[in-house]
Amino acid sequence: MSEPIIRELRKEDIQNGFLTSLDSLRKTSNMDNDKAIKIFEKINSNPDHIIAVAELGGKIVGSTTLLIEQKFIHDGGMVGHIEDVVVNKDFQGQKIGEKIMKYILEIAKNRGCYKTILDCTDDVKPFYEKLGFKQIANELRFDND
């Protein structure tokens, strides 16, 4: 099997496997194309909102999102927030998630983030710990129903 190309999301990726790969998190592939393009354009207009993708055989098979937050503390330091790490179920177990994570962590480092954080469930904690993440706190969530 060939190596995936890890790069930033492009508009043409939306209907070329990107939305389908997100189905592993929540059904997304049925989203209207115009709506998806509007979301892409809004995200793409913010240099602190980066989506990295894994392209394999001309199709997007995985992705993750990095949000960079400027702080007042740490002398105006930056924090990276990772969200929506996903690999299409048909391509899991091939170290694609690890490659996407290393790519996005390098971006966070190059952008001056003094830390990069994420929330995850217990079943995937070992994956992130293998990459060097450490459990520091507990996630709490408030849903606006």
JSON list of C-alpha atoms in Angstrom, two decimals:
[
{"chain": "A", "resi": 1, "resn": "MET", "atom": "CA", "xyz": [0.00, 0.00, 0.00]},
{"chain": "A", "resi": 2, "resn": "SER", "atom": "CA", "xyz": [1.25, 3.50, -0.84]},
{"chain": "A", "resi": 3, "resn": "GLU", "atom": "CA", "xyz": [1.94, 6.15, 1.77]},
{"chain": "A", "resi": 4, "resn": "PRO", "atom": "CA", "xyz": [-0.76, 8.75, 2.43]},
{"chain": "A", "resi": 5, "resn": "ILE", "atom": "CA", "xyz": [-0.10, 12.38, 1.53]},
{"chain": "A", "resi": 6, "resn": "ILE", "atom": "CA", "xyz": [-0.74, 14.58, 4.56]},
{"chain": "A", "resi": 7, "resn": "ARG", "atom": "CA", "xyz": [-1.67, 18.17, 3.70]},
{"chain": "A", "resi": 8, "resn": "GLU", "atom": "CA", "xyz": [-4.20, 20.92, 4.35]},
{"chain": "A", "resi": 9, "resn": "LEU", "atom": "CA", "xyz": [-7.81, 20.57, 3.19]},
{"chain": "A", "resi": 10, "resn": "ARG", "atom": "CA", "xyz": [-8.72, 21.97, -0.24]},
{"chain": "A", "resi": 11, "resn": "LYS", "atom": "CA", "xyz": [-12.18, 22.84, -1.57]},
{"chain": "A", "resi": 12, "resn": "GLU", "atom": "CA", "xyz": [-12.13, 19.94, -4.05]},
{"chain": "A", "resi": 13, "resn": "ASP", "atom": "CA", "xyz": [-11.59, 17.51, -1.14]},
{"chain": "A", "resi": 14, "resn": "ILE", "atom": "CA", "xyz": [-15.08, 18.19, 0.25]},
{"chain": "A", "resi": 15, "resn": "GLN", "atom": "CA", "xyz": [-16.78, 15.74, -2.14]},
{"chain": "A", "resi": 16, "resn": "ASN", "atom": "CA", "xyz": [-13.68, 13.57, -2.60]},
{"chain": "A", "resi": 17, "resn": "GLY", "atom": "CA", "xyz": [-13.89, 11.54, 0.58]},
{"chain": "A", "resi": 18, "resn": "PHE", "atom": "CA", "xyz": [-13.60, 14.25, 3.25]},
{"chain": "A", "resi": 19, "resn": "LEU", "atom": "CA", "xyz": [-17.26, 14.31, 4.31]},
{"chain": "A", "resi": 20, "resn": "THR", "atom": "CA", "xyz": [-17.44, 10.51, 4.07]},
{"chain": "A", "resi": 21, "resn": "SER", "atom": "CA", "xyz": [-14.43, 10.11, 6.37]},
{"chain": "A", "resi": 22, "resn": "LEU", "atom": "CA", "xyz": [-16.19, 12.32, 8.95]},
{"chain": "A", "resi": 23, "resn": "ASP", "atom": "CA", "xyz": [-19.05, 9.77, 8.99]},
{"chain": "A", "resi": 24, "resn": "SER", "atom": "CA", "xyz": [-16.90, 7.77, 11.46]},
{"chain": "A", "resi": 25, "resn": "LEU", "atom": "CA", "xyz": [-17.59, 10.59, 13.96]},
{"chain": "A", "resi": 26, "resn": "ARG", "atom": "CA", "xyz": [-21.10, 11.62, 12.92]},
{"chain": "A", "resi": 27, "resn": "LYS", "atom": "CA", "xyz": [-23.05, 11.25, 9.67]},
{"chain": "A", "resi": 28, "resn": "THR", "atom": "CA", "xyz": [-21.77, 14.08, 7.46]},
{"chain": "A", "resi": 29, "resn": "SER", "atom": "CA", "xyz": [-21.62, 12.72, 3.90]},
{"chain": "A", "resi": 30, "resn": "ASN", "atom": "CA", "xyz": [-25.27, 13.64, 3.32]},
{"chain": "A", "resi": 31, "resn": "MET", "atom": "CA", "xyz": [-24.54, 17.37, 3.79]},
{"chain": "A", "resi": 32, "resn": "ASP", "atom": "CA", "xyz": [-25.60, 19.62, 0.92]},
{"chain": "A", "resi": 33, "resn": "ASN", "atom": "CA", "xyz": [-22.54, 20.51, -1.20]},
{"chain": "A", "resi": 34, "resn": "ASP", "atom": "CA", "xyz": [-23.30, 24.27, -1.18]},
{"chain": "A", "resi": 35, "resn": "LYS", "atom": "CA", "xyz": [-23.51, 24.26, 2.61]},
{"chain": "A", "resi": 36, "resn": "ALA", "atom": "CA", "xyz": [-20.25, 22.29, 2.85]},
{"chain": "A", "resi": 37, "resn": "ILE", "atom": "CA", "xyz": [-18.49, 24.78, 0.54]},
{"chain": "A", "resi": 38, "resn": "LYS", "atom": "CA", "xyz": [-19.75, 27.74, 2.63]},
{"chain": "A", "resi": 39, "resn": "ILE", "atom": "CA", "xyz": [-18.40, 26.07, 5.80]},
{"chain": "A", "resi": 40, "resn": "PHE", "atom": "CA", "xyz": [-15.08, 25.38, 4.07]},
{"chain": "A", "resi": 41, "resn": "GLU", "atom": "CA", "xyz": [-14.78, 29.02, 2.91]},
{"chain": "A", "resi": 42, "resn": "LYS", "atom": "CA", "xyz": [-15.48, 30.34, 6.42]},
{"chain": "A", "resi": 43, "resn": "ILE", "atom": "CA", "xyz": [-12.95, 27.96, 8.00]},
{"chain": "A", "resi": 44, "resn": "ASN", "atom": "CA", "xyz": [-10.40, 28.60, 5.27]},
{"chain": "A", "resi": 45, "resn": "SER", "atom": "CA", "xyz": [-10.64, 32.39, 5.82]},
{"chain": "A", "resi": 46, "resn": "ASN", "atom": "CA", "xyz": [-9.29, 31.96, 9.38]},
{"chain": "A", "resi": 47, "resn": "PRO", "atom": "CA", "xyz": [-5.53, 31.26, 9.44]},
{"chain": "A", "resi": 48, "resn": "ASP", "atom": "CA", "xyz": [-5.90, 29.94, 13.01]},
{"chain": "A", "resi": 49, "resn": "HIS", "atom": "CA", "xyz": [-8.35, 27.18, 11.93]},
{"chain": "A", "resi": 50, "resn": "ILE", "atom": "CA", "xyz": [-6.47, 24.44, 10.09]},
{"chain": "A", "resi": 51, "resn": "ILE", "atom": "CA", "xyz": [-7.81, 21.14, 8.80]},
{"chain": "A", "resi": 52, "resn": "ALA", "atom": "CA", "xyz": [-5.23, 18.53, 7.83]},
{"chain": "A", "resi": 53, "resn": "VAL", "atom": "CA", "xyz": [-6.19, 15.59, 5.65]},
{"chain": "A", "resi": 54, "resn": "ALA", "atom": "CA", "xyz": [-4.73, 12.28, 4.59]},
{"chain": "A", "resi": 55, "resn": "GLU", "atom": "CA", "xyz": [-5.02, 11.59, 0.88]},
{"chain": "A", "resi": 56, "resn": "LEU", "atom": "CA", "xyz": [-4.58, 8.01, -0.28]},
{"chain": "A", "resi": 57, "resn": "GLY", "atom": "CA", "xyz": [-5.13, 6.86, -3.84]},
{"chain": "A", "resi": 58, "resn": "GLY", "atom": "CA", "xyz": [-6.58, 10.27, -4.75]},
{"chain": "A", "resi": 59, "resn": "LYS", "atom": "CA", "xyz": [-9.25, 10.15, -2.00]},
{"chain": "A", "resi": 60, "resn": "ILE", "atom": "CA", "xyz": [-9.39, 11.76, 1.44]},
{"chain": "A", "resi": 61, "resn": "VAL", "atom": "CA", "xyz": [-9.38, 8.99, 4.06]},
{"chain": "A", "resi": 62, "resn": "GLY", "atom": "CA", "xyz": [-8.81, 10.95, 7.28]},
{"chain": "A", "resi": 63, "resn": "SER", "atom": "CA", "xyz": [-8.50, 14.38, 8.85]},
{"chain": "A", "resi": 64, "resn": "THR", "atom": "CA", "xyz": [-8.13, 16.44, 11.97]},
{"chain": "A", "resi": 65, "resn": "THR", "atom": "CA", "xyz": [-8.70, 20.06, 12.96]},
{"chain": "A", "resi": 66, "resn": "LEU", "atom": "CA", "xyz": [-6.36, 22.44, 14.78]},
{"chain": "A", "resi": 67, "resn": "LEU", "atom": "CA", "xyz": [-7.65, 25.66, 16.31]},
{"chain": "A", "resi": 68, "resn": "ILE", "atom": "CA", "xyz": [-5.00, 28.10, 17.53]},
{"chain": "A", "resi": 69, "resn": "GLU", "atom": "CA", "xyz": [-6.00, 30.36, 20.42]},
{"chain": "A", "resi": 70, "resn": "GLN", "atom": "CA", "xyz": [-4.10, 33.50, 21.44]},
{"chain": "A", "resi": 71, "resn": "LYS", "atom": "CA", "xyz": [-3.92, 33.92, 25.23]},
{"chain": "A", "resi": 72, "resn": "PHE", "atom": "CA", "xyz": [-3.27, 36.85, 27.53]},
{"chain": "A", "resi": 73, "resn": "ILE", "atom": "CA", "xyz": [-1.49, 34.51, 29.93]},
{"chain": "A", "resi": 74, "resn": "HIS", "atom": "CA", "xyz": [1.91, 33.09, 29.03]},
{"chain": "A", "resi": 75, "resn": "ASP", "atom": "CA", "xyz": [2.82, 36.53, 27.68]},
{"chain": "A", "resi": 76, "resn": "GLY", "atom": "CA", "xyz": [0.31, 36.26, 24.86]},
{"chain": "A", "resi": 77, "resn": "GLY", "atom": "CA", "xyz": [1.21, 32.66, 24.15]},
{"chain": "A", "resi": 78, "resn": "MET", "atom": "CA", "xyz": [-0.67, 30.38, 21.79]},
{"chain": "A", "resi": 79, "resn": "VAL", "atom": "CA", "xyz": [-2.54, 27.15, 22.56]},
{"chain": "A", "resi": 80, "resn": "GLY", "atom": "CA", "xyz": [-3.44, 24.54, 19.98]},
{"chain": "A", "resi": 81, "resn": "HIS", "atom": "CA", "xyz": [-6.79, 22.75, 20.31]},
{"chain": "A", "resi": 82, "resn": "ILE", "atom": "CA", "xyz": [-7.20, 19.52, 18.35]},
{"chain": "A", "resi": 83, "resn": "GLU", "atom": "CA", "xyz": [-10.68, 18.37, 17.33]},
{"chain": "A", "resi": 84, "resn": "ASP", "atom": "CA", "xyz": [-12.30, 15.76, 15.10]},
{"chain": "A", "resi": 85, "resn": "VAL", "atom": "CA", "xyz": [-9.45, 13.31, 14.60]},
{"chain": "A", "resi": 86, "resn": "VAL", "atom": "CA", "xyz": [-10.82, 10.71, 12.21]},
{"chain": "A", "resi": 87, "resn": "VAL", "atom": "CA", "xyz": [-9.77, 8.01, 9.77]},
{"chain": "A", "resi": 88, "resn": "ASN", "atom": "CA", "xyz": [-12.25, 6.29, 7.47]},
{"chain": "A", "resi": 89, "resn": "LYS", "atom": "CA", "xyz": [-13.09, 2.90, 9.02]},
{"chain": "A", "resi": 90, "resn": "ASP", "atom": "CA", "xyz": [-11.85, 1.11, 5.88]},
{"chain": "A", "resi": 91, "resn": "PHE", "atom": "CA", "xyz": [-8.36, 2.57, 6.39]},
{"chain": "A", "resi": 92, "resn": "GLN", "atom": "CA", "xyz": [-7.88, 2.32, 10.16]},
{"chain": "A", "resi": 93, "resn": "GLY", "atom": "CA", "xyz": [-4.89, 0.42, 11.51]},
{"chain": "A", "resi": 94, "resn": "GLN", "atom": "CA", "xyz": [-2.49, 1.77, 8.86]},
{"chain": "A", "resi": 95, "resn": "LYS", "atom": "CA", "xyz": [-0.93, 4.53, 11.03]},
{"chain": "A", "resi": 96, "resn": "ILE", "atom": "CA", "xyz": [-2.78, 7.21, 9.05]},
{"chain": "A", "resi": 97, "resn": "GLY", "atom": "CA", "xyz": [-4.12, 8.84, 12.23]},
{"chain": "A", "resi": 98, "resn": "GLU", "atom": "CA", "xyz": [-0.61, 8.94, 13.67]},
{"chain": "A", "resi": 99, "resn": "LYS", "atom": "CA", "xyz": [0.72, 10.64, 10.52]},
{"chain": "A", "resi": 100, "resn": "ILE", "atom": "CA", "xyz": [-2.07, 13.25, 10.55]},
{"chain": "A", "resi": 101, "resn": "MET", "atom": "CA", "xyz": [-1.46, 13.96, 14.25]},
{"chain": "A", "resi": 102, "resn": "LYS", "atom": "CA", "xyz": [2.31, 14.37, 13.79]},
{"chain": "A", "resi": 103, "resn": "TYR", "atom": "CA", "xyz": [1.64, 16.78, 10.90]},
{"chain": "A", "resi": 104, "resn": "ILE", "atom": "CA", "xyz": [-0.81, 18.91, 12.89]},
{"chain": "A", "resi": 105, "resn": "LEU", "atom": "CA", "xyz": [1.42, 18.91, 16.00]},
{"chain": "A", "resi": 106, "resn": "GLU", "atom": "CA", "xyz": [4.27, 20.20, 13.84]},
{"chain": "A", "resi": 107, "resn": "ILE", "atom": "CA", "xyz": [2.05, 23.04, 12.60]},
{"chain": "A", "resi": 108, "resn": "ALA", "atom": "CA", "xyz": [1.14, 23.91, 16.20]},
{"chain": "A", "resi": 109, "resn": "LYS", "atom": "CA", "xyz": [4.82, 23.92, 17.17]},
{"chain": "A", "resi": 110, "resn": "ASN", "atom": "CA", "xyz": [5.81, 26.06, 14.17]},
{"chain": "A", "resi": 111, "resn": "ARG", "atom": "CA", "xyz": [3.02, 28.53, 14.99]},
{"chain": "A", "resi": 112, "resn": "GLY", "atom": "CA", "xyz": [4.44, 28.94, 18.50]},
{"chain": "A", "resi": 113, "resn": "CYS", "atom": "CA", "xyz": [1.92, 26.98, 20.56]},
{"chain": "A", "resi": 114, "resn": "TYR", "atom": "CA", "xyz": [3.33, 26.37, 24.04]},
{"chain": "A", "resi": 115, "resn": "LYS", "atom": "CA", "xyz": [0.90, 23.46, 24.42]},
{"chain": "A", "resi": 116, "resn": "THR", "atom": "CA", "xyz": [-1.57, 21.54, 22.30]},
{"chain": "A", "resi": 117, "resn": "ILE", "atom": "CA", "xyz": [-4.58, 19.94, 23.94]},
{"chain": "A", "resi": 118, "resn": "LEU", "atom": "CA", "xyz": [-7.45, 17.63, 23.03]},
{"chain": "A", "resi": 119, "resn": "ASP", "atom": "CA", "xyz": [-10.32, 15.75, 24.60]},
{"chain": "A", "resi": 120, "resn": "CYS", "atom": "CA", "xyz": [-10.83, 12.06, 23.96]},
{"chain": "A", "resi": 121, "resn": "THR", "atom": "CA", "xyz": [-12.65, 9.03, 25.25]},
{"chain": "A", "resi": 122, "resn": "ASP", "atom": "CA", "xyz": [-10.92, 6.37, 27.34]},
{"chain": "A", "resi": 123, "resn": "ASP", "atom": "CA", "xyz": [-10.87, 3.84, 24.49]},
{"chain": "A", "resi": 124, "resn": "VAL", "atom": "CA", "xyz": [-8.56, 6.02, 22.34]},
{"chain": "A", "resi": 125, "resn": "LYS", "atom": "CA", "xyz": [-6.42, 7.42, 25.17]},
{"chain": "A", "resi": 126, "resn": "PRO", "atom": "CA", "xyz": [-3.58, 4.93, 24.49]},
{"chain": "A", "resi": 127, "resn": "PHE", "atom": "CA", "xyz": [-3.33, 6.20, 20.89]},
{"chain": "A", "resi": 128, "resn": "TYR", "atom": "CA", "xyz": [-2.71, 9.77, 22.07]},
{"chain": "A", "resi": 129, "resn": "GLU", "atom": "CA", "xyz": [-0.45, 8.74, 24.95]},
{"chain": "A", "resi": 130, "resn": "LYS", "atom": "CA", "xyz": [1.73, 6.91, 22.42]},
{"chain": "A", "resi": 131, "resn": "LEU", "atom": "CA", "xyz": [2.14, 10.27, 20.63]},
{"chain": "A", "resi": 132, "resn": "GLY", "atom": "CA", "xyz": [3.26, 11.96, 23.88]},
{"chain": "A", "resi": 133, "resn": "PHE", "atom": "CA", "xyz": [-0.01, 13.35, 25.25]},
{"chain": "A", "resi": 134, "resn": "LYS", "atom": "CA", "xyz": [-0.50, 13.15, 29.02]},
{"chain": "A", "resi": 135, "resn": "GLN", "atom": "CA", "xyz": [-3.74, 13.24, 30.97]},
{"chain": "A", "resi": 136, "resn": "ILE", "atom": "CA", "xyz": [-3.84, 16.50, 32.93]},
{"chain": "A", "resi": 137, "resn": "ALA", "atom": "CA", "xyz": [-7.50, 17.19, 33.72]},
{"chain": "A", "resi": 138, "resn": "ASN", "atom": "CA", "xyz": [-11.06, 16.03, 33.18]},
{"chain": "A", "resi": 139, "resn": "GLU", "atom": "CA", "xyz": [-13.35, 17.21, 30.41]},
{"chain": "A", "resi": 140, "resn": "LEU", "atom": "CA", "xyz": [-16.73, 18.57, 31.43]},
{"chain": "A", "resi": 141, "resn": "ARG", "atom": "CA", "xyz": [-19.42, 19.41, 28.91]},
{"chain": "A", "resi": 142, "resn": "PHE", "atom": "CA", "xyz": [-22.50, 21.59, 28.93]},
{"chain": "A", "resi": 143, "resn": "ASP", "atom": "CA", "xyz": [-25.00, 21.00, 26.12]},
{"chain": "A", "resi": 144, "resn": "ASN", "atom": "CA", "xyz": [-27.32, 23.81, 25.04]},
{"chain": "A", "resi": 145, "resn": "ASP", "atom": "CA", "xyz": [-30.42, 21.76, 24.29]}
]
